[in-house]
CSV table of C-alpha atoms and ligand atoms in Angstrom, one decimal:
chain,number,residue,atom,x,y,z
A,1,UNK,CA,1.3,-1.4,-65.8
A,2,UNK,CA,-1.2,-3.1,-63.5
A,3,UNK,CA,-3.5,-1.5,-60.8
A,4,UNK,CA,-6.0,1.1,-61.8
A,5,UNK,CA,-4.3,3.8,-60.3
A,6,UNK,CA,-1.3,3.0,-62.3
A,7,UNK,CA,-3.1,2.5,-65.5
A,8,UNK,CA,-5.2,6.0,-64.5
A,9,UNK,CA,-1.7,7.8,-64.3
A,10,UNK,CA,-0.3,5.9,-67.3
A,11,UNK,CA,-3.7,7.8,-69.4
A,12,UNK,CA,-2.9,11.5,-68.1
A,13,UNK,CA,-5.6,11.9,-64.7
A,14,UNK,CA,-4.4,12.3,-61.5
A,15,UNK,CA,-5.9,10.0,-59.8
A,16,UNK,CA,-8.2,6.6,-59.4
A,17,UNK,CA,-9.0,6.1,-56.0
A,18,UNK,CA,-11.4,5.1,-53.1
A,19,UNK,CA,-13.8,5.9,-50.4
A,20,UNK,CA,-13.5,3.8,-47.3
A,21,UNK,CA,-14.9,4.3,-43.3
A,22,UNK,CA,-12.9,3.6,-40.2
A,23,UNK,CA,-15.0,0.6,-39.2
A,24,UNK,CA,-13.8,-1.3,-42.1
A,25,UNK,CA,-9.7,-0.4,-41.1
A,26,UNK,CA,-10.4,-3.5,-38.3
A,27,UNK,CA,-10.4,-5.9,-41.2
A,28,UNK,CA,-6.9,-6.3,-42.1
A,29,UNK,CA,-7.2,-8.1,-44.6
A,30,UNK,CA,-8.9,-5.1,-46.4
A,31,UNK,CA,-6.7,-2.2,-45.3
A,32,UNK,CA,-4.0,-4.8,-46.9
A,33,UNK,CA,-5.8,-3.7,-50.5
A,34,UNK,CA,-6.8,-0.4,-49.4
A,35,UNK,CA,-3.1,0.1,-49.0
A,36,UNK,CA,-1.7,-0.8,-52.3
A,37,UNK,CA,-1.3,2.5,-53.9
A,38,UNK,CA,-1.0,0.9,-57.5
A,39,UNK,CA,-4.9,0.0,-57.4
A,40,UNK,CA,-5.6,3.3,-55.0
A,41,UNK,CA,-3.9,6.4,-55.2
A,42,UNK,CA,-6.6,8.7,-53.4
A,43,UNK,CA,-8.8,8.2,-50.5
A,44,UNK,CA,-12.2,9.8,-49.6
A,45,UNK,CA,-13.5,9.2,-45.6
A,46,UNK,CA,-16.9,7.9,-46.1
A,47,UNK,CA,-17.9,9.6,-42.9
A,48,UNK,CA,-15.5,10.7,-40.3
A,49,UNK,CA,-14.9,14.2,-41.5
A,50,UNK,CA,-18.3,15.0,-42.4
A,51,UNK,CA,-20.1,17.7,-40.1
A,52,UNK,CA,-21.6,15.8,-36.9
A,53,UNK,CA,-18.0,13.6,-36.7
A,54,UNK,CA,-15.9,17.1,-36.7
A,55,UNK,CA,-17.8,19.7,-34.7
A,56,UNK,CA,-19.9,17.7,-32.5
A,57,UNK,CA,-20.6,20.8,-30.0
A,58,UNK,CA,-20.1,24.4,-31.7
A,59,UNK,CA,-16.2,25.4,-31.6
A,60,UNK,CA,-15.7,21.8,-30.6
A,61,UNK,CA,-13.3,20.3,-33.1
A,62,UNK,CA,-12.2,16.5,-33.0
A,63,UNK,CA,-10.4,15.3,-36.2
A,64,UNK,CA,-9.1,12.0,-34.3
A,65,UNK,CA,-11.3,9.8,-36.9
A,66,UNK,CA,-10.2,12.0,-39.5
A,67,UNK,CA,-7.1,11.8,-39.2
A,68,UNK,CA,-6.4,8.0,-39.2
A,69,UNK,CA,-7.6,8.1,-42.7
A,70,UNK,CA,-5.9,11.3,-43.5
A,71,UNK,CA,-2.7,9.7,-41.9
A,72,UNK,CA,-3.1,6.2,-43.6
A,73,UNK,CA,-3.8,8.0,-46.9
A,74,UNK,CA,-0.1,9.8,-46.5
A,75,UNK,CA,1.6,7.1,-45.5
A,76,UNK,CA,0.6,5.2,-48.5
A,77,UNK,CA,1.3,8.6,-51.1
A,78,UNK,CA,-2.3,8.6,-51.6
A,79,UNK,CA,-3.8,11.6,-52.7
A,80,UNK,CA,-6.7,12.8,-50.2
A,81,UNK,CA,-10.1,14.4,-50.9
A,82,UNK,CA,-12.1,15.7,-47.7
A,83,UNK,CA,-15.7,15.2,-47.7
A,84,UNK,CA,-17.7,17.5,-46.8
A,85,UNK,CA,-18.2,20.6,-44.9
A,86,UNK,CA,-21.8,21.8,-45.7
A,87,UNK,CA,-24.7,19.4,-46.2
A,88,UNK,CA,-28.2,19.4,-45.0
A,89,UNK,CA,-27.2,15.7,-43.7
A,90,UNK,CA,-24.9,14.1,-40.9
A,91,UNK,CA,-25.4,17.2,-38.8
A,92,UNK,CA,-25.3,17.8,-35.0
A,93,UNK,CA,-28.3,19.0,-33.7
A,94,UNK,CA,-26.8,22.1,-33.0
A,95,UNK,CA,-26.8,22.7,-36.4
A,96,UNK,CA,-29.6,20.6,-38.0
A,97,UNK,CA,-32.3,22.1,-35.2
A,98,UNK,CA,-30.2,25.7,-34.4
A,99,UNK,CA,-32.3,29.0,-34.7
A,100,UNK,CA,-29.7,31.4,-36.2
A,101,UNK,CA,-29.3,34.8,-37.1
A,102,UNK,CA,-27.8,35.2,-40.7
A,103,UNK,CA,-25.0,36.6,-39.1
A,104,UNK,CA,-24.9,34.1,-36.8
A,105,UNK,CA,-24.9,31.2,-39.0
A,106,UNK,CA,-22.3,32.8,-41.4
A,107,UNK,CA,-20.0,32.6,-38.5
A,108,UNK,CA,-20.5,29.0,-37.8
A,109,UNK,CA,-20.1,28.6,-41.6
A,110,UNK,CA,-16.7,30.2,-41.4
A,111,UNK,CA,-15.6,28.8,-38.5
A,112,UNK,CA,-16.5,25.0,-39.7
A,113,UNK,CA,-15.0,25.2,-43.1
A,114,UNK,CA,-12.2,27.1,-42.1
A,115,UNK,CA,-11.4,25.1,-39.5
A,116,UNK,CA,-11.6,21.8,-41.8
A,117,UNK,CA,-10.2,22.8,-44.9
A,118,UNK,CA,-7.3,24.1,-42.8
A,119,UNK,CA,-6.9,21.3,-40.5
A,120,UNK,CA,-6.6,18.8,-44.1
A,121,UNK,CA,-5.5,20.7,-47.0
A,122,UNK,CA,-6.2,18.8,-50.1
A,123,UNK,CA,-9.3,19.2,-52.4
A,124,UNK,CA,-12.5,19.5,-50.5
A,125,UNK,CA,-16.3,18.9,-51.5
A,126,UNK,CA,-16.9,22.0,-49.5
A,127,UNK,CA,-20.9,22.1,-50.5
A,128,UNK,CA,-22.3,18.7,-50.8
A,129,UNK,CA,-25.8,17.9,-52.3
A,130,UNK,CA,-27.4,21.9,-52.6
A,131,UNK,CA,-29.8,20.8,-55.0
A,132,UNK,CA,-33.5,18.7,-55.3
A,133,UNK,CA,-33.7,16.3,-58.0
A,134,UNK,CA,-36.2,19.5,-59.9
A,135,UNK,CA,-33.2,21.6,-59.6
A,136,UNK,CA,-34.8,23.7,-57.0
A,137,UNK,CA,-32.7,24.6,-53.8
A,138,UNK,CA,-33.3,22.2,-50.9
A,139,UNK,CA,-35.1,23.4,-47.7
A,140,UNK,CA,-32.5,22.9,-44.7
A,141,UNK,CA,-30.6,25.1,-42.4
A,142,UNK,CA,-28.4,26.9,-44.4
A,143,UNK,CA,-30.6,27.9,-47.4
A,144,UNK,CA,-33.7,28.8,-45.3
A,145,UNK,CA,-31.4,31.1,-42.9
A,146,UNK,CA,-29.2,32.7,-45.5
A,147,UNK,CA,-30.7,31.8,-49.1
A,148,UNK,CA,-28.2,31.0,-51.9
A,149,UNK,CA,-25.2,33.1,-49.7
A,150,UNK,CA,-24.2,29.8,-47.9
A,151,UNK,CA,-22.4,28.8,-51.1
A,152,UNK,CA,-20.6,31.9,-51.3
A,153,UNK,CA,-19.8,31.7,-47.6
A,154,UNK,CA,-18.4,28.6,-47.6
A,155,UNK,CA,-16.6,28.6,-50.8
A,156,UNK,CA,-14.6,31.5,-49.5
A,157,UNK,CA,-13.7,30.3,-46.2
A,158,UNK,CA,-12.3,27.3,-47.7
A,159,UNK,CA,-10.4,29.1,-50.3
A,160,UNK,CA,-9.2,31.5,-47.2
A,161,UNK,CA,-8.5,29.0,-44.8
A,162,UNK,CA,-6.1,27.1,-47.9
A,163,UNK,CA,-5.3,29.4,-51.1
A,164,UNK,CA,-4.4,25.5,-52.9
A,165,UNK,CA,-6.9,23.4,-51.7
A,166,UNK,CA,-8.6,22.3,-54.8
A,167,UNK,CA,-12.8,23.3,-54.5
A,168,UNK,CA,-15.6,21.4,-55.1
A,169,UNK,CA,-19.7,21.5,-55.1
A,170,UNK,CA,-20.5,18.3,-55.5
A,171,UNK,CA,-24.2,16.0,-56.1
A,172,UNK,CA,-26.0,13.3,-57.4
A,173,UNK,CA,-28.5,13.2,-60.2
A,174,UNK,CA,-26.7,16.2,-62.2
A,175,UNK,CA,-24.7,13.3,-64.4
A,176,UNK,CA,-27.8,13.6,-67.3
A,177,UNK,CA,-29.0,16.9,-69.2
A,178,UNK,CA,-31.5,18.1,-67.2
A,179,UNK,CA,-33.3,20.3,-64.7
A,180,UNK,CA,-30.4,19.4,-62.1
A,181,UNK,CA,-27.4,19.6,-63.9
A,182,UNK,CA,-29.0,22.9,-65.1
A,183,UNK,CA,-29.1,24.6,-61.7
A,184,UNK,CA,-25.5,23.2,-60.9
A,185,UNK,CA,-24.6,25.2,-64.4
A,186,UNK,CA,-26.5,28.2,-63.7
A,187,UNK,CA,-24.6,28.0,-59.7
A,188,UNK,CA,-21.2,27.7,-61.3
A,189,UNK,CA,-22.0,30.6,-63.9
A,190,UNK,CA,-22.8,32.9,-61.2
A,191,UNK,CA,-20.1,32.3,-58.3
A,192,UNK,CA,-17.8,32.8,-61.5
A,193,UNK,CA,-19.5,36.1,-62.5
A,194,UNK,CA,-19.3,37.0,-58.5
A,195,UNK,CA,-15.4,36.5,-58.4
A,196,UNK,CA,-16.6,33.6,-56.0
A,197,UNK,CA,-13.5,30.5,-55.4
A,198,UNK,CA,-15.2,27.7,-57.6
A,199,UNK,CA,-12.5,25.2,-59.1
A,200,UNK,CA,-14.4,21.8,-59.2
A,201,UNK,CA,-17.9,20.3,-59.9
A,202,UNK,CA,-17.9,16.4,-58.5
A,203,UNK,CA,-20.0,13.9,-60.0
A,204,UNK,CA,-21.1,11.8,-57.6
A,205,UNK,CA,-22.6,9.0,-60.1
A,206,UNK,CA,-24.6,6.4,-58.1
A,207,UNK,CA,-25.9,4.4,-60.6
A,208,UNK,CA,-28.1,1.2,-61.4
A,209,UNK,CA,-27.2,-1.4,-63.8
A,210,UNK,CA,-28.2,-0.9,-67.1
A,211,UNK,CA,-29.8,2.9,-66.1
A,212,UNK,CA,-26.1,5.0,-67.0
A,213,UNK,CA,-27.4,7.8,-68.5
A,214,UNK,CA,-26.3,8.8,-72.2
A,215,UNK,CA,-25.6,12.4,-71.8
A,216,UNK,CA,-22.9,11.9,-69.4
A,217,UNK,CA,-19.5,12.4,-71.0
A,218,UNK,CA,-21.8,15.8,-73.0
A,219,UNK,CA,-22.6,17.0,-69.4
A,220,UNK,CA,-19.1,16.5,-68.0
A,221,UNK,CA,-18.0,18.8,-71.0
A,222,UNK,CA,-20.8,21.5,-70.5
A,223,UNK,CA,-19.2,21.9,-66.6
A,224,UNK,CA,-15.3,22.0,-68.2
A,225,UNK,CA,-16.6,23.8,-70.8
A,226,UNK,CA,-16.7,27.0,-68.1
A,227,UNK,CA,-13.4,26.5,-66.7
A,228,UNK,CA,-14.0,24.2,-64.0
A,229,UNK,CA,-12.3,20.6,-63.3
A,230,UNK,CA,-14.2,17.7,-62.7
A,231,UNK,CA,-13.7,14.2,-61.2
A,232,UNK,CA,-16.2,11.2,-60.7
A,233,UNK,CA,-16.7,11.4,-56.9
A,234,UNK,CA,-18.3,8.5,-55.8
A,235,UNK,CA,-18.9,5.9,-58.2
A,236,UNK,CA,-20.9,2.7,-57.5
A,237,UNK,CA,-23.1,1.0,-59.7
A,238,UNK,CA,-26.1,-1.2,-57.7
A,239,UNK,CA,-28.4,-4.1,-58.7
A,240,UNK,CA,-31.4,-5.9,-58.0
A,241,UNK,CA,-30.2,-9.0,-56.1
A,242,UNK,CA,-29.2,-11.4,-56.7
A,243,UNK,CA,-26.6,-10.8,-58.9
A,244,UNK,CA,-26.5,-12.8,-62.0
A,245,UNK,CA,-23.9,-13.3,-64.8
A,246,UNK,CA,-26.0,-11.4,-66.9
A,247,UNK,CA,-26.5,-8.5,-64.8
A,248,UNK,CA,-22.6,-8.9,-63.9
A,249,UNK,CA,-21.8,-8.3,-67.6
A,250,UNK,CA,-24.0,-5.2,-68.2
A,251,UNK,CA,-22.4,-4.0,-64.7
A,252,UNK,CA,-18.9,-4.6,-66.6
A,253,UNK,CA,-20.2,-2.2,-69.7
A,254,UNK,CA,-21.4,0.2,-67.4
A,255,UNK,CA,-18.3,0.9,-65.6
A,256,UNK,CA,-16.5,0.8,-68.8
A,257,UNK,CA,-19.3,3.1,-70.4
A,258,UNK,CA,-18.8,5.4,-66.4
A,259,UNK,CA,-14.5,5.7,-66.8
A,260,UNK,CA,-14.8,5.8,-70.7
A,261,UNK,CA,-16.8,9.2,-70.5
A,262,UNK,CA,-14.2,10.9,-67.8
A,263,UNK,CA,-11.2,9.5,-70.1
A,264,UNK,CA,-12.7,11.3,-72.9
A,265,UNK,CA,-13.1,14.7,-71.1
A,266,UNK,CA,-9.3,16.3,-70.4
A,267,UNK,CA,-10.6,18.3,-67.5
A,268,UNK,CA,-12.0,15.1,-65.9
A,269,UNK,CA,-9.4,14.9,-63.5
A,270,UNK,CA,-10.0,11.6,-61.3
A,271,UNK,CA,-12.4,8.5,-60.5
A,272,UNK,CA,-13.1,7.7,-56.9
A,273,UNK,CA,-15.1,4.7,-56.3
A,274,UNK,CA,-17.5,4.5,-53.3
A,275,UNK,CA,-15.9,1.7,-51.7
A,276,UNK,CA,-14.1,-1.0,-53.3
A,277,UNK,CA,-15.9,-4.0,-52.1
A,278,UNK,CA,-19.6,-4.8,-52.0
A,279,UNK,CA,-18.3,-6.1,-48.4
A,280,UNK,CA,-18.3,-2.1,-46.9
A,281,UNK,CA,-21.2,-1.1,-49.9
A,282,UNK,CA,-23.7,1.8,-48.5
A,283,UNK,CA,-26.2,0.4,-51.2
A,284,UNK,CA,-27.9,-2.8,-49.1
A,285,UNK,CA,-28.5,-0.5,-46.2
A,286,UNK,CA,-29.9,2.1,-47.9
A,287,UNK,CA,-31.7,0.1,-51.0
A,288,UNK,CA,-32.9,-3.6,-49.2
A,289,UNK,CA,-32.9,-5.9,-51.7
A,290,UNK,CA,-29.8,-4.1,-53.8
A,291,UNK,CA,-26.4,-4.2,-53.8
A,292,UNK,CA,-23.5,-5.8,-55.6
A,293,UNK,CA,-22.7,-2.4,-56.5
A,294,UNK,CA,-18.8,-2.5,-56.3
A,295,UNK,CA,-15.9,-3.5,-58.7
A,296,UNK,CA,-14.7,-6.4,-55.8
A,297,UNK,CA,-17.0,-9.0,-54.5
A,298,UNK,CA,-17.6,-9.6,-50.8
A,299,UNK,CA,-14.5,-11.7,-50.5
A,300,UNK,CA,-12.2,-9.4,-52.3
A,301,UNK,CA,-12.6,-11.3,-55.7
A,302,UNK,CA,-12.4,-8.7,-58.5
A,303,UNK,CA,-15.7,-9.0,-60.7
A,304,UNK,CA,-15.9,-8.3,-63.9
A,305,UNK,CA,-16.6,-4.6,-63.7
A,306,UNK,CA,-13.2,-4.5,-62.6
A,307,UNK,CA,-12.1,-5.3,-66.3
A,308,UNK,CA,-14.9,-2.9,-67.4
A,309,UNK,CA,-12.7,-0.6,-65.5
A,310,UNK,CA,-9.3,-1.6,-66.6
A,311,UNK,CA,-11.0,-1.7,-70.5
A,312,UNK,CA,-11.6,2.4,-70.4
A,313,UNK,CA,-8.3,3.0,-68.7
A,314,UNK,CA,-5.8,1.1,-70.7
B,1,LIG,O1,-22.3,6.5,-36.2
B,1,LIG,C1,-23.5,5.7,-36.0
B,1,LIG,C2,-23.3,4.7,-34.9
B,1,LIG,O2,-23.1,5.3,-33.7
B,1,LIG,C3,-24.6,3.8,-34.9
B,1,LIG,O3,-24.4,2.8,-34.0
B,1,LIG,C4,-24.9,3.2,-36.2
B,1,LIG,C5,-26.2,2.4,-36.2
B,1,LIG,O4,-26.9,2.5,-37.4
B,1,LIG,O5,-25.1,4.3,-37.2
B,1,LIG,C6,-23.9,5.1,-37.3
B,1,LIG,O6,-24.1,6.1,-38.3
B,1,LIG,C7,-24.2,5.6,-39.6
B,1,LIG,C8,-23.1,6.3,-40.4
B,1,LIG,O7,-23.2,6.0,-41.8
B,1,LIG,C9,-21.7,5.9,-39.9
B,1,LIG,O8,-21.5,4.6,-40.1
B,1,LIG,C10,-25.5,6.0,-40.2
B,1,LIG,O9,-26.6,5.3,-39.5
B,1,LIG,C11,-25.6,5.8,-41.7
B,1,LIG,O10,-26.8,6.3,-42.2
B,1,LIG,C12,-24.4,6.5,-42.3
B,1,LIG,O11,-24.5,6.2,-43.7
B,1,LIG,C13,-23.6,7.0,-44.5
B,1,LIG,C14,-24.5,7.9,-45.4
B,1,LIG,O12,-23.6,8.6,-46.3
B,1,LIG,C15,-25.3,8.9,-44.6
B,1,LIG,O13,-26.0,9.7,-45.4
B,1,LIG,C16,-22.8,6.1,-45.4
B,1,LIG,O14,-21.9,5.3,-44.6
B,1,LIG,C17,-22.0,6.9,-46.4
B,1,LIG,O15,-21.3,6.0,-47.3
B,1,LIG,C18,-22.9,7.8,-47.2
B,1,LIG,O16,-22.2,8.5,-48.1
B,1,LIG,C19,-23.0,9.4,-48.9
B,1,LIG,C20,-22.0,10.6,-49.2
B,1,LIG,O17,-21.6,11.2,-48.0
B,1,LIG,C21,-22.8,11.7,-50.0
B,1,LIG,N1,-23.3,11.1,-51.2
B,1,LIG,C22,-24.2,9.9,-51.0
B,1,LIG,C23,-23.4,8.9,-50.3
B,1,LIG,C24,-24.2,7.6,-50.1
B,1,LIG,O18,-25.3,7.8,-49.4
């Protein structure tokens, strides 16, 4: 077998796949690799179904974006995974700057994760990033308007709007034992005690060379632990440029070390890699001086995290 989504199958989880953006689907010569569905067998729209691409005006829906990548992702057989519905960024200024009612707000809730979770059913990070690094809740528009209920809210829209669709929360920083991963615990424990839809807890797992933390694969089983799936949602692992051999290697043990801890965790359930190539990487733009963060080089080349990859998988 060849291909990480083959060799991902071959080991018993449902998936290795890929984020990409429509931007990038003018480079043929990419979409020619994004399309083989032996490397690739999911698909996660970088942008175009977040909130300000879908409901740009309230009860405004456009999915056209959406649904190129939706579209490519079932002509190919790939699986899809719609990101997001509720996050305190990439929202219209409707919603970012809106003075709502509770009751007010709980409708737009409703109305935007129904509407998106109908329009694409497949699994969904339906709340994105609720969390500060402390594990405190973060101060935006739906907490400070409706508390912790905008979880709830959401969640059951979703789960409403598509009785399959697969349901996520999903953040960054909760991949080590600590105060964040905590609060994601404590948040699963009590939608669970509330009767509220929770299946999935996505680990987003941005990560710096040589900085994967240790408690990982004992953090993934903690979340399985209560019942819940889990899948590796956005994986890229940045360094300080340039890169080097040497930092090359270590990126080649970390990636091993990244797929290694879902492979051992049976409710792991897939790896989705935040772009394939450092080409289309979010890391320079948001982290000057970083990058290389990808398993294929700006030309397509596979590195050697590739093998790092392949290593854990096979
Ligand atoms: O759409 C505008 C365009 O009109 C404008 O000309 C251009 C000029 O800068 O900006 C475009 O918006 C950019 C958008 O991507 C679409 O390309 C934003 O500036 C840019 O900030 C935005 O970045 C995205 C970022 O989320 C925003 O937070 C990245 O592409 C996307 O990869 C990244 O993805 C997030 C996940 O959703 C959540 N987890 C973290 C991850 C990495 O930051």
């Amino acid at each position: 077998a060849s291909g990480l989504h083959t060799l991902a199958k071959a080991a018993g989880k449902l998936y290795f796949g890929t984020a990409t953006d429509n931007p990038e689907l003018t480079d043929t010569a990419y979409v020619a690799k994004l399309d083989d569905n032996k490397e690739f067998g999911q698909i996660t729209p970088g942008n175009s179904m977040k909130w300000d691409a879908t409901e740009p005006e309230r009860g405004t829906f456009t999915f056209s974006a959406g649904d190129v990548i939706a579209n490519l992702a079932k002509t190919n057989g790939q699986l899809l995974r719609g990101h997001n519905c509720v996050w305190y960024n990439q929202l219209p200024s409707w919603v970012a700057n809106g003075q709502f009612t509770a009751a007010d707000l709980t409708d737009v809730i409703q109305t935007h994760c129904g509407t998106l979770v109908g329009h694409y059913k497949d699994s969904w990070d339906v709340i994105n990033e609720p969390f500060n690094d402390d594990g405190t809740w973060r101060s935006d528009v739906f907490y400070n308007t409706l508390g912790t209920q905008f979880v709830p809210i959401a969640l059951q829209a979703a789960r409403a709007a598509d009785p399959n669709a697969k349901l996520y929360i999903n953040d960054y920083n909760i991949e080590q034992q600590g105060a964040k991963a905590t609060a994601m615990l404590n948040l699963v424990k009590q939608l669970q005690a509330d009767g509220v839809p929770i299946d999935g807890v996505g680990f987003q797992c941005h990560f710096i060379v040589g900085e994967v933390p240790g408690t990982f694969q004992e953090t993934l089983e903690q979340f399985t632990a209560l019942g819940v799936e889990v899948a590796i949602t956005e994986l890229d692992i940045r360094m300080t440029l340039p890169s080097t051999d040497a930092l090359l290697a270590q990126q080649e043990k970390d990636y091993q070390t990244v797929v290694q801890a879902c492979m051992n965790v049976d409710g792991c359930v897939g790896i989705t890699i935040w772009d394939w190539t450092d080409k289309y990487s979010w890391v320079p733009s948001t982290f000057p001086g970083q990058g290389a963060a990808c398993p294929w080089d700006e030309n397509f080349n596979k590195k050697p995290a590739y093998s790092g990859i392949v290593a854990a998988l096979a």
